[in-house]
PDB file of C-alpha atoms in Angstrom:
ATOM      1  CA  MET A  30       0.000   0.000   0.000  1.00 94.00           C
ATOM      2  CA  ARG A  31       1.176   3.492  -0.861  1.00 96.00           C
ATOM      3  CA  GLU A  32       0.033   6.569   1.056  1.00 98.00           C
ATOM      4  CA  LEU A  33      -1.663   9.339  -0.916  1.00 97.00           C
ATOM      5  CA  ASP A  34      -2.247  13.059  -0.371  1.00 96.00           C
ATOM      6  CA  VAL A  35      -5.261  14.879  -1.776  1.00 96.00           C
ATOM      7  CA  VAL A  36      -4.033  17.516  -4.244  1.00 93.00           C
ATOM      8  CA  GLY A  37      -7.477  18.951  -4.902  1.00 92.00           C
ATOM      9  CA  VAL A  38     -10.743  18.846  -6.777  1.00 93.00           C
ATOM     10  CA  ARG A  39     -11.698  20.604  -9.972  1.00 88.00           C
ATOM     11  CA  VAL A  40     -14.305  20.415 -12.702  1.00 84.00           C
ATOM     12  CA  GLU A  41     -12.899  18.862 -15.882  1.00 79.00           C
ATOM     13  CA  MET A  42     -13.934  20.676 -19.029  1.00 77.00           C
ATOM     14  CA  PRO A  43     -15.721  20.345 -21.420  1.00 77.00           C
ATOM     15  CA  SER A  44     -17.579  17.417 -19.819  1.00 79.00           C
ATOM     16  CA  ASN A  45     -18.175  19.406 -16.626  1.00 83.00           C
ATOM     17  CA  ASN A  46     -17.323  16.342 -14.481  1.00 88.00           C
ATOM     18  CA  PRO A  47     -15.619  16.852 -11.094  1.00 93.00           C
ATOM     19  CA  ILE A  48     -12.301  15.106 -10.540  1.00 93.00           C
ATOM     20  CA  VAL A  49     -10.208  14.555  -7.415  1.00 95.00           C
ATOM     21  CA  LEU A  50      -6.458  14.207  -7.835  1.00 94.00           C
ATOM     22  CA  LEU A  51      -4.418  12.215  -5.334  1.00 96.00           C
ATOM     23  CA  ARG A  52      -0.608  12.245  -5.147  1.00 95.00           C
ATOM     24  CA  GLU A  53       1.605   9.365  -4.068  1.00 95.00           C
ATOM     25  CA  VAL A  54       3.560  10.392  -0.946  1.00 95.00           C
ATOM     26  CA  GLY A  55       7.275  10.120  -1.659  1.00 92.00           C
ATOM     27  CA  GLY A  56       6.610   9.191  -5.286  1.00 90.00           C
ATOM     28  CA  SER A  57       5.729  10.762  -8.593  1.00 89.00           C
ATOM     29  CA  ARG A  58       2.446   9.062  -9.454  1.00 94.00           C
ATOM     30  CA  TYR A  59      -0.906  10.806  -9.365  1.00 94.00           C
ATOM     31  CA  LEU A  60      -4.302   9.135  -9.252  1.00 95.00           C
ATOM     32  CA  PRO A  61      -7.192  11.038 -10.897  1.00 93.00           C
ATOM     33  CA  ILE A  62     -10.701   9.872 -10.010  1.00 94.00           C
ATOM     34  CA  TRP A  63     -13.863  11.311 -11.558  1.00 92.00           C
ATOM     35  CA  ILE A  64     -16.412  11.860  -8.776  1.00 94.00           C
ATOM     36  CA  GLY A  65     -19.882  13.294  -8.176  1.00 92.00           C
ATOM     37  CA  ALA A  66     -20.537  16.999  -7.646  1.00 91.00           C
ATOM     38  CA  VAL A  67     -21.775  16.570  -4.065  1.00 91.00           C
ATOM     39  CA  GLU A  68     -18.694  14.579  -3.090  1.00 93.00           C
ATOM     40  CA  ALA A  69     -16.416  17.100  -4.840  1.00 94.00           C
ATOM     41  CA  THR A  70     -17.991  19.844  -2.737  1.00 92.00           C
ATOM     42  CA  ALA A  71     -17.564  17.778   0.439  1.00 93.00           C
ATOM     43  CA  ILE A  72     -13.870  17.213  -0.325  1.00 95.00           C
ATOM     44  CA  ALA A  73     -13.290  20.879  -1.196  1.00 93.00           C
ATOM     45  CA  PHE A  74     -15.067  22.026   1.993  1.00 93.00           C
ATOM     46  CA  ALA A  75     -12.855  19.751   4.097  1.00 94.00           C
ATOM     47  CA  GLN A  76      -9.675  20.963   2.380  1.00 93.00           C
ATOM     48  CA  GLN A  77     -10.675  24.591   2.835  1.00 92.00           C
ATOM     49  CA  GLY A  78     -11.749  24.122   6.459  1.00 91.00           C
ATOM     50  CA  VAL A  79     -15.336  25.176   5.735  1.00 91.00           C
ATOM     51  CA  VAL A  80     -17.609  24.335   8.655  1.00 88.00           C
ATOM     52  CA  PRO A  81     -21.289  24.325   7.656  1.00 88.00           C
ATOM     53  CA  PRO A  82     -23.881  25.639  10.110  1.00 89.00           C
ATOM     54  CA  ARG A  83     -25.385  22.127  10.314  1.00 92.00           C
ATOM     55  CA  PRO A  84     -23.466  18.887   9.740  1.00 90.00           C
ATOM     56  CA  LEU A  85     -23.374  17.596   6.181  1.00 91.00           C
ATOM     57  CA  THR A  86     -23.393  13.831   5.597  1.00 93.00           C
ATOM     58  CA  HIS A  87     -19.633  13.311   6.049  1.00 94.00           C
ATOM     59  CA  ASP A  88     -19.603  15.577   9.112  1.00 94.00           C
ATOM     60  CA  LEU A  89     -22.490  13.569  10.554  1.00 95.00           C
ATOM     61  CA  PHE A  90     -20.635  10.302   9.925  1.00 96.00           C
ATOM     62  CA  LYS A  91     -17.561  11.715  11.716  1.00 96.00           C
ATOM     63  CA  ASN A  92     -19.745  12.827  14.654  1.00 95.00           C
ATOM     64  CA  VAL A  93     -21.377   9.384  14.892  1.00 96.00           C
ATOM     65  CA  LEU A  94     -17.975   7.675  14.927  1.00 96.00           C
ATOM     66  CA  GLU A  95     -16.814   9.973  17.734  1.00 96.00           C
ATOM     67  CA  ALA A  96     -20.027   9.442  19.719  1.00 97.00           C
ATOM     68  CA  MET A  97     -19.614   5.666  19.426  1.00 95.00           C
ATOM     69  CA  GLY A  98     -15.946   5.755  20.401  1.00 95.00           C
ATOM     70  CA  THR A  99     -14.867   4.330  17.060  1.00 96.00           C
ATOM     71  CA  SER A 100     -12.118   5.712  14.869  1.00 97.00           C
ATOM     72  CA  LEU A 101     -11.403   5.495  11.181  1.00 97.00           C
ATOM     73  CA  GLU A 102      -7.888   4.055  10.957  1.00 98.00           C
ATOM     74  CA  GLN A 103      -7.317   3.915   7.186  1.00 97.00           C
ATOM     75  CA  VAL A 104      -8.895   4.533   3.838  1.00 98.00           C
ATOM     76  CA  ARG A 105      -7.782   2.087   1.159  1.00 98.00           C
ATOM     77  CA  ILE A 106      -8.468   2.684  -2.522  1.00 98.00           C
ATOM     78  CA  THR A 107      -8.164  -0.853  -3.760  1.00 97.00           C
ATOM     79  CA  GLU A 108      -9.015  -1.239  -7.430  1.00 94.00           C
ATOM     80  CA  VAL A 109     -10.711   0.002 -10.554  1.00 94.00           C
ATOM     81  CA  ARG A 110     -13.066  -2.337 -12.422  1.00 92.00           C
ATOM     82  CA  ASP A 111     -14.862  -1.301 -15.592  1.00 90.00           C
ATOM     83  CA  GLY A 112     -14.025   2.341 -14.872  1.00 88.00           C
ATOM     84  CA  THR A 113     -15.394   2.224 -11.314  1.00 93.00           C
ATOM     85  CA  TYR A 114     -13.069   2.725  -8.354  1.00 96.00           C
ATOM     86  CA  TYR A 115     -13.478   0.774  -5.105  1.00 97.00           C
ATOM     87  CA  ALA A 116     -12.374   1.679  -1.598  1.00 98.00           C
ATOM     88  CA  GLU A 117     -12.545   0.333   1.934  1.00 98.00           C
ATOM     89  CA  LEU A 118     -12.937   2.112   5.242  1.00 98.00           C
ATOM     90  CA  VAL A 119     -10.882   0.418   7.975  1.00 98.00           C
ATOM     91  CA  PHE A 120     -12.144   1.146  11.495  1.00 97.00           C
ATOM     92  CA  SER A 121     -10.649   0.512  14.918  1.00 95.00           C
ATOM     93  CA  GLY A 122     -10.977  -3.142  15.771  1.00 90.00           C
ATOM     94  CA  GLY A 123     -10.254  -4.121  12.165  1.00 92.00           C
ATOM     95  CA  VAL A 124     -13.797  -3.708  10.828  1.00 96.00           C
ATOM     96  CA  GLU A 125     -13.754  -3.025   7.071  1.00 97.00           C
ATOM     97  CA  VAL A 126     -16.609  -1.495   5.063  1.00 97.00           C
ATOM     98  CA  SER A 127     -16.789  -1.066   1.291  1.00 97.00           C
ATOM     99  CA  SER A 128     -17.121   2.545   0.160  1.00 97.00           C
ATOM    100  CA  ARG A 129     -16.864   4.846  -2.807  1.00 96.00           C
ATOM    101  CA  PRO A 130     -13.440   6.528  -2.883  1.00 97.00           C
ATOM    102  CA  SER A 131     -14.997   9.993  -2.928  1.00 96.00           C
ATOM    103  CA  ASP A 132     -16.941   9.381   0.291  1.00 97.00           C
ATOM    104  CA  SER A 133     -13.868   7.752   1.833  1.00 97.00           C
ATOM    105  CA  ILE A 134     -11.682  10.738   0.931  1.00 97.00           C
ATOM    106  CA  ALA A 135     -14.216  13.249   2.268  1.00 97.00           C
ATOM    107  CA  LEU A 136     -14.387  11.352   5.566  1.00 97.00           C
ATOM    108  CA  ALA A 137     -10.607  10.877   5.768  1.00 97.00           C
ATOM    109  CA  LEU A 138     -10.033  14.613   5.381  1.00 97.00           C
ATOM    110  CA  ARG A 139     -12.452  15.331   8.229  1.00 96.00           C
ATOM    111  CA  THR A 140     -10.893  12.762  10.560  1.00 96.00           C
ATOM    112  CA  GLY A 141      -7.226  13.179   9.660  1.00 96.00           C
ATOM    113  CA  THR A 142      -7.104   9.565   8.491  1.00 97.00           C
ATOM    114  CA  PRO A 143      -4.376   8.419   6.067  1.00 98.00           C
ATOM    115  CA  ILE A 144      -5.406   7.409   2.542  1.00 98.00           C
ATOM    116  CA  TYR A 145      -3.687   4.507   0.794  1.00 98.00           C
ATOM    117  CA  ALA A 146      -3.832   2.901  -2.640  1.00 97.00           C
ATOM    118  CA  THR A 147      -2.732  -0.551  -3.638  1.00 96.00           C
ATOM    119  CA  GLU A 148       0.403  -0.842  -5.750  1.00 95.00           C
ATOM    120  CA  PRO A 149      -1.454  -2.681  -8.562  1.00 95.00           C
ATOM    121  CA  LEU A 150      -4.029   0.157  -8.719  1.00 96.00           C
ATOM    122  CA  LEU A 151      -1.298   2.807  -8.967  1.00 95.00           C
ATOM    123  CA  ASP A 152       0.460   0.719 -11.619  1.00 93.00           C
ATOM    124  CA  GLU A 153      -2.765   0.493 -13.633  1.00 93.00           C
ATOM    125  CA  ALA A 154      -4.384   3.887 -13.137  1.00 93.00           C
ATOM    126  CA  GLY A 155      -1.608   6.114 -11.783  1.00 92.00           C
ATOM    127  CA  ILE A 156      -0.232   8.888 -13.960  1.00 91.00           C
ATOM    128  CA  LEU A 157       3.485   9.641 -13.840  1.00 87.00           C
ATOM    129  CA  MET A 158       4.015  13.402 -13.622  1.00 76.00           C
ATOM    130  CA  ALA A 159       7.595  13.658 -12.365  1.00 55.00           C
ATOM    131  CA  GLU A 160       8.596  16.364 -14.811  1.00 50.00           C
ATOM    132  CA  GLY A 161       9.191  19.577 -12.870  1.00 43.00           C
ATOM    133  CA  LEU A 162       7.360  18.450  -9.727  1.00 45.00           C
ATOM    134  CA  GLU A 163       9.182  19.081  -6.487  1.00 42.00           C
ATOM    135  CA  GLU A 164       8.254  17.165  -3.370  1.00 42.00           C
ATOM    136  CA  ALA A 165       6.686  19.142  -0.574  1.00 39.00           C
ATOM    137  CA  ASP A 166       8.186  17.594   2.553  1.00 37.00           C
ATOM    138  CA  SER A 167       5.500  19.162   4.721  1.00 41.00           C
ATOM    139  CA  GLY A 168       2.736  17.421   2.773  1.00 46.00           C
ATOM    140  CA  GLU A 169       1.379  20.825   1.746  1.00 51.00           C
ATOM    141  CA  VAL A 170       0.393  21.352  -1.867  1.00 53.00           C
ATOM    142  CA  SER A 171       2.143  24.307  -3.474  1.00 60.00           C
ATOM    143  CA  GLU A 172       0.411  26.908  -5.649  1.00 66.00           C
ATOM    144  CA  ASP A 173       2.691  25.790  -8.481  1.00 67.00           C
ATOM    145  CA  GLU A 174       1.510  22.194  -8.115  1.00 62.00           C
ATOM    146  CA  VAL A 175      -2.132  23.288  -8.156  1.00 63.00           C
ATOM    147  CA  ALA A 176      -1.427  25.268 -11.344  1.00 66.00           C
ATOM    148  CA  ARG A 177       0.142  22.166 -12.942  1.00 65.00           C
ATOM    149  CA  PHE A 178      -2.930  20.148 -11.860  1.00 65.00           C
ATOM    150  CA  ARG A 179      -5.199  22.647 -13.583  1.00 64.00           C
ATOM    151  CA  GLU A 180      -3.029  22.556 -16.706  1.00 66.00           C
ATOM    152  CA  PHE A 181      -3.108  18.735 -16.612  1.00 65.00           C
ATOM    153  CA  LEU A 182      -6.914  18.768 -16.397  1.00 63.00           C
ATOM    154  CA  ASP A 183      -7.189  21.182 -19.312  1.00 63.00           C
ATOM    155  CA  GLN A 184      -5.380  18.644 -21.497  1.00 61.00           C
ATOM    156  CA  VAL A 185      -6.878  15.355 -20.276  1.00 59.00           C
ATOM    157  CA  SER A 186     -10.136  13.593 -21.011  1.00 57.00           C
ATOM    158  CA  PRO A 187     -11.852  10.612 -19.358  1.00 55.00           C
ATOM    159  CA  GLU A 188     -10.948   8.484 -22.384  1.00 55.00           C
ATOM    160  CA  ASP A 189      -7.267   8.894 -21.455  1.00 54.00           C
ATOM    161  CA  PHE A 190      -7.996   6.647 -18.438  1.00 51.00           C
ATOM    162  CA  HIS A 191      -9.455   3.574 -20.070  1.00 48.00           C
ATOM    163  CA  GLY A 192     -12.631   5.499 -20.940  1.00 47.00           C
ATOM    164  CA  GLN A 193     -13.779   5.451 -17.319  1.00 47.00           C
ATOM    165  CA  PRO A 194     -17.072   7.168 -16.567  1.00 47.00           C
ATOM    166  CA  PRO A 195     -17.578   9.256 -13.441  1.00 47.00           C
ATOM    167  CA  GLU A 196     -17.314   7.245 -10.206  1.00 56.00           C
ATOM    168  CA  ARG A 197     -20.426   5.327  -9.240  1.00 48.00           C
TER     169      ARG A 197
END
């Protein structure tokens, strides 16, 4: 398993589909996943530290976990089949629950939980973007890296990734 950081979310044009981009920690592979608009908003809110006046779904899930004394230990993005990504939530006590990656990422950002991807998934769906990318030792995403992400999205289409549709 390889740990991932969330670079950000953006709407891919001209299809108008949201995408989340994950970066391999200590590596040069990136994992783009097309996601739903609601989940893109949830991820962006968490990254920006936006606290809604009432809990949204992922905030509610975090609150329930805390109330029950359970913690989310890991998020694992495990595979892509027929253009659909699969993930698992790993809770304290070893309980594992299947999840969409977008929901898993939104929850991980709210709980400070590490996100991992399997090596075979990164080999299959990861994009090598080593050219000109410097590692941010602090784990922070630089403005320059965000600009390169936007440039990457301007030039990419879903067909470049095995024709995968938005995440289901």
